[in-house]
Structure formats: C-alpha cells, structure tokens
mmCIF file of C-alpha atoms in Angstrom:
data_model
loop_
_atom_site.group_PDB
_atom_site.id
_atom_site.type_symbol
_atom_site.label_atom_id
_atom_site.label_comp_id
_atom_site.label_asym_id
_atom_site.label_seq_id
_atom_site.Cartn_x
_atom_site.Cartn_y
_atom_site.Cartn_z
ATOM 1 C CA UNK U 1 -7.887 -62.595 -56.083
ATOM 2 C CA UNK U 2 -6.347 -65.780 -57.054
ATOM 3 C CA UNK U 3 -2.613 -66.172 -57.144
ATOM 4 C CA UNK U 4 -2.331 -66.512 -61.000
ATOM 5 C CA UNK U 5 -4.044 -62.861 -61.386
ATOM 6 C CA UNK U 6 -1.353 -61.407 -58.915
ATOM 7 C CA UNK U 7 1.464 -62.573 -61.173
ATOM 8 C CA UNK U 8 -0.360 -61.581 -64.744
ATOM 9 C CA UNK U 9 2.429 -59.516 -65.438
ATOM 10 C CA UNK U 10 4.489 -62.491 -66.090
ATOM 11 C CA UNK U 11 2.335 -63.447 -69.323
ATOM 12 C CA UNK U 12 4.243 -62.665 -72.348
ATOM 13 C CA UNK U 13 7.660 -62.803 -73.901
ATOM 14 C CA UNK U 14 11.005 -61.488 -72.268
ATOM 15 C CA UNK U 15 14.347 -61.365 -73.897
ATOM 16 C CA UNK U 16 17.686 -60.272 -72.696
ATOM 17 C CA UNK U 17 21.056 -61.331 -71.249
ATOM 18 C CA UNK U 18 22.594 -63.218 -68.488
ATOM 19 C CA UNK U 19 25.693 -64.321 -66.882
ATOM 20 C CA UNK U 20 26.730 -67.476 -65.210
ATOM 21 C CA UNK U 21 29.485 -68.735 -62.926
ATOM 22 C CA UNK U 22 29.965 -71.677 -60.766
ATOM 23 C CA UNK U 23 33.137 -73.022 -58.803
ATOM 24 C CA UNK U 24 33.479 -76.064 -61.547
ATOM 25 C CA UNK U 25 33.063 -73.994 -64.762
ATOM 26 C CA UNK U 26 34.405 -70.812 -66.376
ATOM 27 C CA UNK U 27 32.314 -67.794 -65.975
ATOM 28 C CA UNK U 28 29.871 -67.169 -69.202
ATOM 29 C CA UNK U 29 27.413 -65.056 -70.813
ATOM 30 C CA UNK U 30 24.388 -65.683 -72.826
ATOM 31 C CA UNK U 31 21.338 -64.492 -74.438
ATOM 32 C CA UNK U 32 17.828 -65.613 -73.129
ATOM 33 C CA UNK U 33 14.147 -65.936 -74.130
ATOM 34 C CA UNK U 34 11.537 -67.033 -71.550
ATOM 35 C CA UNK U 35 7.693 -67.068 -72.318
ATOM 36 C CA UNK U 36 4.794 -67.445 -69.803
ATOM 37 C CA UNK U 37 1.536 -68.195 -71.231
ATOM 38 C CA UNK U 38 -1.873 -69.638 -69.841
ATOM 39 C CA UNK U 39 -5.041 -71.202 -71.454
ATOM 40 C CA UNK U 40 -7.323 -69.680 -68.776
ATOM 41 C CA UNK U 41 -6.847 -72.818 -66.500
ATOM 42 C CA UNK U 42 -4.912 -72.071 -63.002
ATOM 43 C CA UNK U 43 -1.410 -72.435 -64.223
ATOM 44 C CA UNK U 44 1.273 -70.896 -66.420
ATOM 45 C CA UNK U 45 3.293 -72.542 -69.055
ATOM 46 C CA UNK U 46 6.787 -71.730 -68.817
ATOM 47 C CA UNK U 47 9.493 -72.281 -71.685
ATOM 48 C CA UNK U 48 12.817 -70.982 -71.582
ATOM 49 C CA UNK U 49 15.748 -71.127 -74.346
ATOM 50 C CA UNK U 50 19.393 -69.528 -73.947
ATOM 51 C CA UNK U 51 22.192 -69.256 -76.908
ATOM 52 C CA UNK U 52 25.783 -68.519 -76.577
ATOM 53 C CA UNK U 53 27.370 -65.373 -78.301
ATOM 54 C CA UNK U 54 27.590 -67.306 -81.586
ATOM 55 C CA UNK U 55 23.913 -67.939 -81.534
ATOM 56 C CA UNK U 56 24.310 -71.683 -80.561
ATOM 57 C CA UNK U 57 21.578 -73.140 -78.291
ATOM 58 C CA UNK U 58 22.597 -73.753 -74.660
ATOM 59 C CA UNK U 59 20.356 -74.644 -72.119
ATOM 60 C CA UNK U 60 16.217 -74.911 -72.421
ATOM 61 C CA UNK U 61 13.739 -75.773 -70.165
ATOM 62 C CA UNK U 62 10.165 -76.113 -69.824
ATOM 63 C CA UNK U 63 7.273 -76.668 -67.214
ATOM 64 C CA UNK U 64 3.947 -75.341 -65.165
ATOM 65 C CA UNK U 65 3.603 -72.889 -62.688
ATOM 66 C CA UNK U 66 0.473 -74.048 -60.469
ATOM 67 C CA UNK U 67 -1.614 -71.759 -58.202
ATOM 68 C CA UNK U 68 -3.207 -73.960 -55.561
ATOM 69 C CA UNK U 69 -5.461 -72.451 -53.151
ATOM 70 C CA UNK U 70 -3.382 -72.527 -50.290
ATOM 71 C CA UNK U 71 -1.694 -69.150 -51.486
ATOM 72 C CA UNK U 72 1.634 -70.817 -52.687
ATOM 73 C CA UNK U 73 2.956 -71.543 -56.365
ATOM 74 C CA UNK U 74 4.069 -74.973 -57.163
ATOM 75 C CA UNK U 75 6.421 -75.273 -60.129
ATOM 76 C CA UNK U 76 6.933 -78.258 -62.040
ATOM 77 C CA UNK U 77 10.246 -77.813 -64.365
ATOM 78 C CA UNK U 78 11.968 -80.371 -66.794
ATOM 79 C CA UNK U 79 15.217 -80.167 -68.871
ATOM 80 C CA UNK U 80 16.213 -82.138 -71.543
ATOM 81 C CA UNK U 81 19.406 -83.253 -69.692
ATOM 82 C CA UNK U 82 16.977 -85.682 -67.710
ATOM 83 C CA UNK U 83 16.105 -83.696 -64.907
ATOM 84 C CA UNK U 84 12.668 -82.954 -63.573
ATOM 85 C CA UNK U 85 12.324 -80.474 -60.673
ATOM 86 C CA UNK U 86 9.541 -79.669 -58.377
ATOM 87 C CA UNK U 87 9.596 -76.115 -56.551
ATOM 88 C CA UNK U 88 7.555 -74.714 -53.703
ATOM 89 C CA UNK U 89 7.072 -70.958 -54.176
ATOM 90 C CA UNK U 90 5.950 -67.821 -52.525
ATOM 91 C CA UNK U 91 4.961 -64.320 -53.985
ATOM 92 C CA UNK U 92 5.874 -61.318 -52.142
ATOM 93 C CA UNK U 93 6.779 -57.538 -52.472
ATOM 94 C CA UNK U 94 4.253 -54.653 -52.275
ATOM 95 C CA UNK U 95 2.970 -55.183 -55.663
ATOM 96 C CA UNK U 96 3.409 -59.172 -55.483
ATOM 97 C CA UNK U 97 6.592 -58.513 -57.840
ATOM 98 C CA UNK U 98 8.872 -61.074 -56.342
ATOM 99 C CA UNK U 99 8.535 -64.869 -56.755
ATOM 100 C CA UNK U 100 10.846 -66.954 -54.838
ATOM 101 C CA UNK U 101 11.199 -70.909 -55.307
ATOM 102 C CA UNK U 102 12.612 -73.361 -53.530
ATOM 103 C CA UNK U 103 13.635 -77.017 -54.675
ATOM 104 C CA UNK U 104 11.490 -79.666 -53.009
ATOM 105 C CA UNK U 105 12.077 -82.577 -55.236
ATOM 106 C CA UNK U 106 14.475 -83.749 -57.877
ATOM 107 C CA UNK U 107 14.307 -86.735 -60.052
ATOM 108 C CA UNK U 108 16.801 -87.626 -62.652
ATOM 109 C CA UNK U 109 16.910 -90.229 -65.875
ATOM 110 C CA UNK U 110 19.275 -93.260 -65.483
ATOM 111 C CA UNK U 111 21.611 -91.322 -67.943
ATOM 112 C CA UNK U 112 21.464 -87.551 -66.429
ATOM 113 C CA UNK U 113 25.185 -86.992 -65.697
ATOM 114 C CA UNK U 114 26.998 -85.814 -62.812
ATOM 115 C CA UNK U 115 27.637 -83.729 -60.927
ATOM 116 C CA UNK U 116 24.059 -83.788 -59.948
ATOM 117 C CA UNK U 117 21.902 -80.933 -58.502
ATOM 118 C CA UNK U 118 20.832 -81.412 -54.896
ATOM 119 C CA UNK U 119 19.404 -78.032 -54.322
ATOM 120 C CA UNK U 120 18.220 -75.076 -55.980
ATOM 121 C CA UNK U 121 16.714 -71.430 -54.832
ATOM 122 C CA UNK U 122 15.583 -69.253 -57.781
ATOM 123 C CA UNK U 123 14.262 -65.699 -57.271
ATOM 124 C CA UNK U 124 12.462 -63.412 -59.844
ATOM 125 C CA UNK U 125 11.833 -59.970 -59.668
ATOM 126 C CA UNK U 126 9.532 -57.861 -61.921
ATOM 127 C CA UNK U 127 10.068 -54.034 -62.230
ATOM 128 C CA UNK U 128 6.565 -52.723 -63.258
ATOM 129 C CA UNK U 129 8.335 -49.262 -64.319
ATOM 130 C CA UNK U 130 10.687 -50.680 -66.817
ATOM 131 C CA UNK U 131 8.879 -54.110 -67.672
ATOM 132 C CA UNK U 132 11.994 -55.936 -66.667
ATOM 133 C CA UNK U 133 12.072 -59.485 -65.216
ATOM 134 C CA UNK U 134 15.395 -60.060 -63.309
ATOM 135 C CA UNK U 135 16.251 -63.398 -61.570
ATOM 136 C CA UNK U 136 19.043 -65.232 -59.518
ATOM 137 C CA UNK U 137 19.693 -68.852 -59.121
ATOM 138 C CA UNK U 138 21.564 -70.488 -56.527
ATOM 139 C CA UNK U 139 22.512 -74.137 -56.772
ATOM 140 C CA UNK U 140 24.367 -76.871 -54.864
ATOM 141 C CA UNK U 141 25.425 -80.119 -56.427
ATOM 142 C CA UNK U 142 26.915 -83.382 -55.227
ATOM 143 C CA UNK U 143 30.609 -81.646 -55.903
ATOM 144 C CA UNK U 144 29.561 -78.149 -54.602
ATOM 145 C CA UNK U 145 27.478 -78.739 -51.448
ATOM 146 C CA UNK U 146 26.537 -75.411 -50.146
ATOM 147 C CA UNK U 147 24.136 -73.228 -52.084
ATOM 148 C CA UNK U 148 26.262 -71.175 -54.488
ATOM 149 C CA UNK U 149 25.411 -68.305 -56.827
ATOM 150 C CA UNK U 150 25.152 -69.850 -60.445
ATOM 151 C CA UNK U 151 23.060 -67.562 -62.847
ATOM 152 C CA UNK U 152 21.632 -64.070 -63.119
ATOM 153 C CA UNK U 153 19.832 -62.339 -65.780
ATOM 154 C CA UNK U 154 17.918 -59.099 -66.810
ATOM 155 C CA UNK U 155 15.210 -59.684 -69.452
ATOM 156 C CA UNK U 156 12.912 -56.856 -71.081
ATOM 157 C CA UNK U 157 8.896 -57.583 -71.767
ATOM 158 C CA UNK U 158 8.548 -57.856 -75.581
#
C-alpha cells in the first residue's frame, strides 16, 4: 500500500476553529479551512486559509505533500509572507491517523520580515469516529529560540 492511500482520509475540505499563542504576541482565535486534493499522482495539494472573528483574512499557505517510496512524507509549503518550508514527515498510529512533520529547510525572500522562523514541528491527528482533523504547531524563531507551542485547531470534514 502506498503512503498516499494510507492517508486518503485527508482528501476533502475541513472547516473549524483554532487558537494561537506565542510569547511575543497576544493570544488569538481564528476560523480555518483546509483542503486536500489530488489529481491521481503520488502527491496531495494542500491549501489553508484563516480568518479572524470579523471575517478578515489572516494567514494562508499552500503546498504539496509528496509520498516517496521510502515510506516517509515530504511536505513543501509556501506562505505569502515570503517563506517556503520543507518538512520531513512520518505516518503513525494504529490506523495511520497521525502525521508528524519536522522542518528540515526554510527559505525566505529578502523582504520576509523578522523575527524569522528557525524550527517547526506540526502534528495532525485524524479521528475516524468524528471525521475531525486536529493539529498542533510548535515553532522557534530568532527571538524565541526553543520550540514553543503556537497553534492548535480542530476541523470538521465537510
């Protein structure tokens, strides 16, 4: 079984809410939509958007999850803030319901503003009973050098 078939539960659209915090910012909440799609090739297109309570756009990102024959997942992710991230990932759990991604490379445009991200750990967990995708994101920056909790969300499959 290829890794992409192990995570076919991702395909589709998820909507829900999340909360963010970090030592250098005030806590906040957001509404989120993530869509995972494929054209039959061994990768999944990922597109994410968030909004504040007034419906104004916040963060967005998009990229590709690749499924090489080595059993890992590679994730190439781009942000409109001038950042591109590359992650190495693993599939785990009794039903392949946990995806863990560790940042391996990050590139910035010359105008990407500081503080700069230096490390990221993302963990997605899918609950097959409730069709819910939850995630956490820990981040380190040039200002907060240890991996520190930043985001968590729970999204319902539509």
